[in-house]
């Protein structure tokens, strides 16, 4: 079976590509390499270097006629989206429309879309469900929500199957602090240079940290399940930044210093996603606790940067 992964040379995408190849799929990657690294990819994956919004990208989809398109390519930097909302919309909305139209003309069976918990904004709720109201507070989150709606309408109008996966805060080996980076990868880069960990705010802000291999497993489950649904990929557990630092301190053999700064515009204070729908519809649940996932990630930091 043939699969296309947009953004497949990125952090999450490359983990997904490599698992797909290992499971026997023919895998094609569409990636502009703006933040992606082809060195992450399995030797048997076929890389097509182009932007997801380009005519060339749509031509590849029409030519390949894959069974499933995993759409992970995105402008994923919240602060960059605030500085340049037009570029953010071009990548995340227009790029998605370009891909959807290619899927329609190529009779692609299904699209699996990587969305974000950011669509809920500052929803004051201990654990958010997929039925809760959305209210983005950044252009990045708004563009992801718009892309979700386009995908839903393409499903209604043209019969394109889809599953929208709203991720928690994804982390794991191979993530960098550039473009796609989350707080864990930023901390890793700081530790590698023996620099203090920067915390923006008081550190009590929380996230639902989900390990990358669990995210990959949810994507694989969505190939045949979760049709027409929006589903959380999360642990269902909230972890504060201060608690994250405590865990890192307990696992890291070098001293860990912290520097606190004013909060950033557009950053969400609290986020925790209920994952009951994923368990029911995808028969998926996370295998890694935050402690276990950080331990695996820290092993990568030790190898990559010589932390000891």
Short mmCIF file of C-alpha atoms in Angstrom, two decimals:
data_model
loop_
_atom_site.label_atom_id
_atom_site.label_comp_id
_atom_site.label_asym_id
_atom_site.label_seq_id
_atom_site.Cartn_x
_atom_site.Cartn_y
_atom_site.Cartn_z
CA UNK A 1 0.00 0.00 0.00
CA UNK A 2 1.24 3.49 -0.91
CA UNK A 3 1.37 6.36 1.61
CA UNK A 4 2.30 10.05 1.33
CA UNK A 5 3.53 11.98 4.37
CA UNK A 6 3.76 15.76 4.03
CA UNK A 7 6.33 17.24 6.37
CA UNK A 8 7.78 13.74 6.54
CA UNK A 9 11.35 14.94 7.07
CA UNK A 10 10.28 16.84 10.16
CA UNK A 11 10.36 15.65 13.75
CA UNK A 12 7.01 13.85 14.02
CA UNK A 13 6.83 13.10 10.30
CA UNK A 14 10.15 11.27 10.17
CA UNK A 15 9.19 9.01 13.08
CA UNK A 16 5.93 8.24 11.27
CA UNK A 17 7.69 7.62 7.94
CA UNK A 18 10.18 5.23 9.47
CA UNK A 19 7.47 3.23 11.24
CA UNK A 20 5.41 3.04 8.04
CA UNK A 21 8.40 1.76 6.06
CA UNK A 22 9.19 -0.79 8.74
CA UNK A 23 5.60 -2.04 8.50
CA UNK A 24 5.96 -2.66 4.78
CA UNK A 25 4.29 0.38 3.24
CA UNK A 26 5.60 2.23 0.19
CA UNK A 27 6.20 5.71 1.60
CA UNK A 28 6.64 9.00 -0.25
CA UNK A 29 7.59 12.18 1.58
CA UNK A 30 6.68 15.71 0.47
CA UNK A 31 8.79 18.24 2.37
CA UNK A 32 10.24 21.66 1.54
CA UNK A 33 13.12 20.97 3.99
CA UNK A 34 12.59 24.42 5.53
CA UNK A 35 12.89 22.74 8.94
CA UNK A 36 13.03 19.10 7.83
CA UNK A 37 16.17 16.98 7.70
CA UNK A 38 16.41 14.24 5.06
CA UNK A 39 18.98 12.48 7.25
CA UNK A 40 16.14 11.47 9.56
CA UNK A 41 14.46 9.35 6.88
CA UNK A 42 14.57 5.62 6.30
CA UNK A 43 16.60 4.73 3.19
CA UNK A 44 13.54 3.19 1.54
CA UNK A 45 11.39 6.33 1.85
CA UNK A 46 11.17 8.41 -1.35
CA UNK A 47 11.70 12.14 -0.76
CA UNK A 48 10.10 14.79 -3.01
CA UNK A 49 11.47 18.23 -2.13
CA UNK A 50 8.78 20.85 -2.64
CA UNK A 51 6.41 23.06 -0.68
CA UNK A 52 3.02 21.56 0.11
CA UNK A 53 1.33 24.57 -1.47
CA UNK A 54 3.11 24.19 -4.80
CA UNK A 55 1.81 22.86 -8.11
CA UNK A 56 4.58 20.28 -7.92
CA UNK A 57 3.24 18.90 -4.63
CA UNK A 58 -0.25 18.46 -6.05
CA UNK A 59 1.24 16.87 -9.18
CA UNK A 60 3.08 14.33 -7.02
CA UNK A 61 -0.15 13.36 -5.26
CA UNK A 62 -2.03 13.01 -8.55
CA UNK A 63 0.79 10.92 -10.01
CA UNK A 64 1.31 8.68 -6.97
CA UNK A 65 -2.38 8.13 -6.18
CA UNK A 66 -1.69 7.02 -2.60
CA UNK A 67 -4.21 5.26 -0.41
CA UNK A 68 -3.63 7.66 2.49
CA UNK A 69 -2.11 11.11 2.87
CA UNK A 70 -0.77 12.04 6.30
CA UNK A 71 -0.74 15.85 6.29
CA UNK A 72 1.82 17.00 8.86
CA UNK A 73 3.51 19.83 6.92
CA UNK A 74 2.87 23.19 8.61
CA UNK A 75 4.23 26.48 9.80
CA UNK A 76 4.23 25.50 13.48
CA UNK A 77 5.83 28.47 15.29
CA UNK A 78 3.25 30.44 17.31
CA UNK A 79 5.41 33.56 17.60
CA UNK A 80 6.21 33.52 13.88
CA UNK A 81 2.49 33.26 13.11
CA UNK A 82 1.87 36.43 15.12
CA UNK A 83 4.67 38.26 13.32
CA UNK A 84 3.64 37.07 9.84
CA UNK A 85 0.03 35.84 9.78
CA UNK A 86 -0.05 35.96 5.97
CA UNK A 87 2.82 33.50 5.65
CA UNK A 88 1.24 31.30 8.32
CA UNK A 89 -2.07 31.23 6.45
CA UNK A 90 -0.32 30.54 3.14
CA UNK A 91 1.38 27.46 4.55
CA UNK A 92 -1.33 26.08 6.79
CA UNK A 93 -4.56 27.03 5.00
CA UNK A 94 -3.66 27.42 1.33
CA UNK A 95 -1.20 24.53 1.51
CA UNK A 96 -3.96 22.32 2.92
CA UNK A 97 -6.44 23.38 0.23
CA UNK A 98 -3.86 22.62 -2.46
CA UNK A 99 -3.34 19.16 -1.02
CA UNK A 100 -7.06 18.52 -0.60
CA UNK A 101 -7.75 19.35 -4.22
CA UNK A 102 -4.97 17.00 -5.28
CA UNK A 103 -6.46 14.25 -3.10
CA UNK A 104 -9.87 14.84 -4.71
CA UNK A 105 -8.60 14.56 -8.28
CA UNK A 106 -6.34 11.58 -7.45
CA UNK A 107 -9.16 9.68 -5.68
CA UNK A 108 -7.11 9.40 -2.49
CA UNK A 109 -9.09 7.37 0.01
CA UNK A 110 -8.19 9.21 3.20
CA UNK A 111 -6.38 12.19 4.72
CA UNK A 112 -5.07 12.08 8.30
CA UNK A 113 -4.42 15.62 9.53
CA UNK A 114 -2.12 16.80 12.31
CA UNK A 115 -3.89 19.53 14.24
CA UNK A 116 -3.27 21.09 17.64
CA UNK A 117 -4.74 21.54 21.11
CA UNK A 118 -4.12 25.25 20.52
CA UNK A 119 -7.50 25.53 18.76
CA UNK A 120 -9.19 25.69 22.20
CA UNK A 121 -7.32 28.81 23.28
CA UNK A 122 -7.60 29.64 26.97
CA UNK A 123 -10.54 27.35 27.69
CA UNK A 124 -10.85 27.18 31.45
CA UNK A 125 -11.42 23.47 31.95
CA UNK A 126 -9.41 20.80 33.72
CA UNK A 127 -9.69 18.33 30.86
CA UNK A 128 -10.86 19.40 27.40
CA UNK A 129 -13.01 17.16 25.19
CA UNK A 130 -13.44 17.29 21.43
CA UNK A 131 -16.94 18.71 21.90
CA UNK A 132 -15.73 21.78 23.80
CA UNK A 133 -15.80 25.20 22.08
CA UNK A 134 -12.77 26.35 20.09
CA UNK A 135 -11.35 29.87 20.41
CA UNK A 136 -7.77 30.21 19.06
CA UNK A 137 -5.57 32.94 20.51
CA UNK A 138 -2.80 32.73 17.91
CA UNK A 139 -2.82 32.87 14.12
CA UNK A 140 -1.14 29.45 14.08
CA UNK A 141 -4.01 27.85 15.98
CA UNK A 142 -6.55 29.76 13.87
CA UNK A 143 -4.96 28.52 10.65
CA UNK A 144 -5.04 24.93 11.93
CA UNK A 145 -8.72 25.27 12.80
CA UNK A 146 -9.46 26.71 9.35
CA UNK A 147 -7.63 23.77 7.77
CA UNK A 148 -9.74 21.36 9.84
CA UNK A 149 -12.92 22.98 8.52
CA UNK A 150 -11.76 22.77 4.91
CA UNK A 151 -10.98 19.08 5.38
CA UNK A 152 -14.44 18.48 6.83
CA UNK A 153 -16.13 20.20 3.91
CA UNK A 154 -14.04 18.29 1.36
CA UNK A 155 -15.27 15.15 3.09
CA UNK A 156 -18.88 16.34 2.83
CA UNK A 157 -18.68 17.51 -0.78
CA UNK A 158 -16.37 14.93 -2.34
CA UNK A 159 -16.44 11.89 -0.08
CA UNK A 160 -12.79 12.18 1.00
CA UNK A 161 -12.37 10.17 4.19
CA UNK A 162 -10.47 11.93 6.95
CA UNK A 163 -9.43 11.82 10.57
CA UNK A 164 -8.29 14.98 12.34
CA UNK A 165 -5.87 14.36 15.20
CA UNK A 166 -5.45 17.20 17.68
CA UNK A 167 -2.08 16.66 19.34
CA UNK A 168 -1.03 17.60 22.82
CA UNK A 169 2.52 18.91 23.31
CA UNK A 170 4.61 16.41 21.36
CA UNK A 171 8.23 15.70 22.34
CA UNK A 172 10.90 13.07 21.83
CA UNK A 173 14.25 12.19 20.21
CA UNK A 174 15.17 14.14 17.10
CA UNK A 175 13.15 17.24 17.89
CA UNK A 176 15.04 20.52 17.57
CA UNK A 177 14.36 23.97 18.98
CA UNK A 178 13.88 25.39 15.47
CA UNK A 179 10.47 25.93 13.89
CA UNK A 180 8.72 22.81 15.15
CA UNK A 181 10.31 22.84 18.60
CA UNK A 182 8.38 22.48 21.83
CA UNK A 183 9.51 23.28 25.34
CA UNK A 184 11.20 19.89 25.87
CA UNK A 185 13.41 20.24 22.79
CA UNK A 186 14.24 23.85 23.71
CA UNK A 187 15.30 22.65 27.17
CA UNK A 188 17.44 19.95 25.56
CA UNK A 189 19.26 22.45 23.36
CA UNK A 190 19.90 24.69 26.39
CA UNK A 191 21.24 21.78 28.44
CA UNK A 192 23.54 20.77 25.59
CA UNK A 193 25.17 24.21 25.81
CA UNK A 194 25.22 24.26 29.63
CA UNK A 195 22.79 27.20 29.67
CA UNK A 196 19.92 27.90 32.10
CA UNK A 197 16.46 26.69 31.10
CA UNK A 198 14.32 29.68 30.15
CA UNK A 199 10.79 29.67 31.55
CA UNK A 200 8.35 32.30 30.27
CA UNK A 201 5.90 32.94 33.09
CA UNK A 202 5.93 31.46 36.59
CA UNK A 203 6.36 27.85 35.44
CA UNK A 204 2.95 26.83 36.73
CA UNK A 205 1.49 26.76 33.22
CA UNK A 206 0.63 23.21 32.20
CA UNK A 207 0.71 21.10 29.06
CA UNK A 208 -0.37 17.62 28.06
CA UNK A 209 3.01 16.19 27.02
CA UNK A 210 2.73 13.28 24.60
CA UNK A 211 5.70 11.16 23.47
CA UNK A 212 6.31 11.05 19.72
CA UNK A 213 6.07 7.27 19.37
CA UNK A 214 2.60 7.37 20.92
CA UNK A 215 1.63 10.00 18.32
CA UNK A 216 2.90 7.73 15.56
CA UNK A 217 0.83 4.84 16.90
CA UNK A 218 -2.31 7.01 16.85
CA UNK A 219 -1.65 7.96 13.22
CA UNK A 220 -1.28 4.32 12.27
CA UNK A 221 -4.52 3.44 14.05
CA UNK A 222 -6.29 6.20 12.09
CA UNK A 223 -5.53 4.55 8.73
CA UNK A 224 -8.64 2.38 9.13
CA UNK A 225 -10.39 3.91 12.14
CA UNK A 226 -11.85 7.25 13.25
CA UNK A 227 -13.46 8.14 9.93
CA UNK A 228 -14.87 11.70 9.89
CA UNK A 229 -13.81 12.36 13.47
CA UNK A 230 -11.78 14.89 15.42
CA UNK A 231 -9.75 13.00 18.00
CA UNK A 232 -7.28 14.00 20.71
CA UNK A 233 -3.83 12.42 20.81
CA UNK A 234 -2.80 13.01 24.39
CA UNK A 235 -2.04 11.49 27.76
CA UNK A 236 -5.01 13.08 29.51
CA UNK A 237 -2.58 14.28 32.20
CA UNK A 238 -1.46 17.87 32.82
CA UNK A 239 2.17 18.56 33.72
CA UNK A 240 3.47 21.97 34.75
CA UNK A 241 6.69 23.37 33.36
CA UNK A 242 8.10 23.40 36.87
CA UNK A 243 7.26 19.69 37.27
CA UNK A 244 8.87 19.00 33.88
CA UNK A 245 12.06 20.64 35.16
CA UNK A 246 11.93 18.53 38.33
CA UNK A 247 11.78 15.34 36.25
CA UNK A 248 14.65 16.49 34.04
CA UNK A 249 16.73 17.37 37.11
CA UNK A 250 16.11 13.91 38.52
CA UNK A 251 17.19 12.20 35.28
CA UNK A 252 20.02 14.49 34.17
CA UNK A 253 23.48 13.97 35.65
CA UNK A 254 24.51 17.61 35.26
CA UNK A 255 23.21 20.60 37.29
CA UNK A 256 20.11 22.25 35.82
CA UNK A 257 19.67 26.00 36.27
CA UNK A 258 16.46 27.90 35.52
CA UNK A 259 15.83 31.53 34.49
CA UNK A 260 12.31 32.96 34.67
CA UNK A 261 11.07 35.60 32.17
CA UNK A 262 7.77 37.40 31.39
CA UNK A 263 5.19 35.24 29.55
CA UNK A 264 5.05 35.30 25.73
CA UNK A 265 2.11 36.72 23.79
CA UNK A 266 -0.17 34.01 22.38
CA UNK A 267 1.01 31.26 24.71
CA UNK A 268 -1.72 29.24 26.41
CA UNK A 269 -1.61 28.97 30.20
CA UNK A 270 -3.18 25.53 30.72
CA UNK A 271 -3.94 22.63 28.41
CA UNK A 272 -5.00 19.05 29.09
CA UNK A 273 -6.86 16.90 26.57
CA UNK A 274 -9.26 14.08 27.36
CA UNK A 275 -8.24 11.02 25.32
CA UNK A 276 -11.27 8.82 25.89
CA UNK A 277 -12.47 9.24 22.31
CA UNK A 278 -9.14 7.95 20.98
CA UNK A 279 -9.44 4.88 23.20
CA UNK A 280 -13.00 4.23 21.99
CA UNK A 281 -12.64 4.94 18.26
CA UNK A 282 -8.98 4.23 17.52
CA UNK A 283 -8.45 1.57 20.19
CA UNK A 284 -5.39 3.63 21.08
CA UNK A 285 -3.93 4.76 24.37
CA UNK A 286 -0.48 6.17 25.18
CA UNK A 287 2.19 3.71 26.29
CA UNK A 288 4.65 6.28 27.68
CA UNK A 289 4.31 8.31 30.85
CA UNK A 290 6.01 11.71 30.90
CA UNK A 291 8.79 10.23 33.02
CA UNK A 292 9.35 7.32 30.60
CA UNK A 293 9.20 9.55 27.54
CA UNK A 294 11.65 12.04 29.01
CA UNK A 295 13.99 9.20 29.92
CA UNK A 296 14.04 8.06 26.27
CA UNK A 297 14.53 11.65 25.12
CA UNK A 298 17.33 12.23 27.61
CA UNK A 299 19.16 9.19 26.25
CA UNK A 300 19.12 10.91 22.86
CA UNK A 301 20.48 14.12 24.40
CA UNK A 302 23.30 12.14 26.02
CA UNK A 303 24.27 10.61 22.67
CA UNK A 304 23.77 13.77 20.62
CA UNK A 305 25.35 16.30 22.92
CA UNK A 306 27.55 14.39 25.33
CA UNK A 307 25.60 15.24 28.48
CA UNK A 308 26.83 13.19 31.40
#
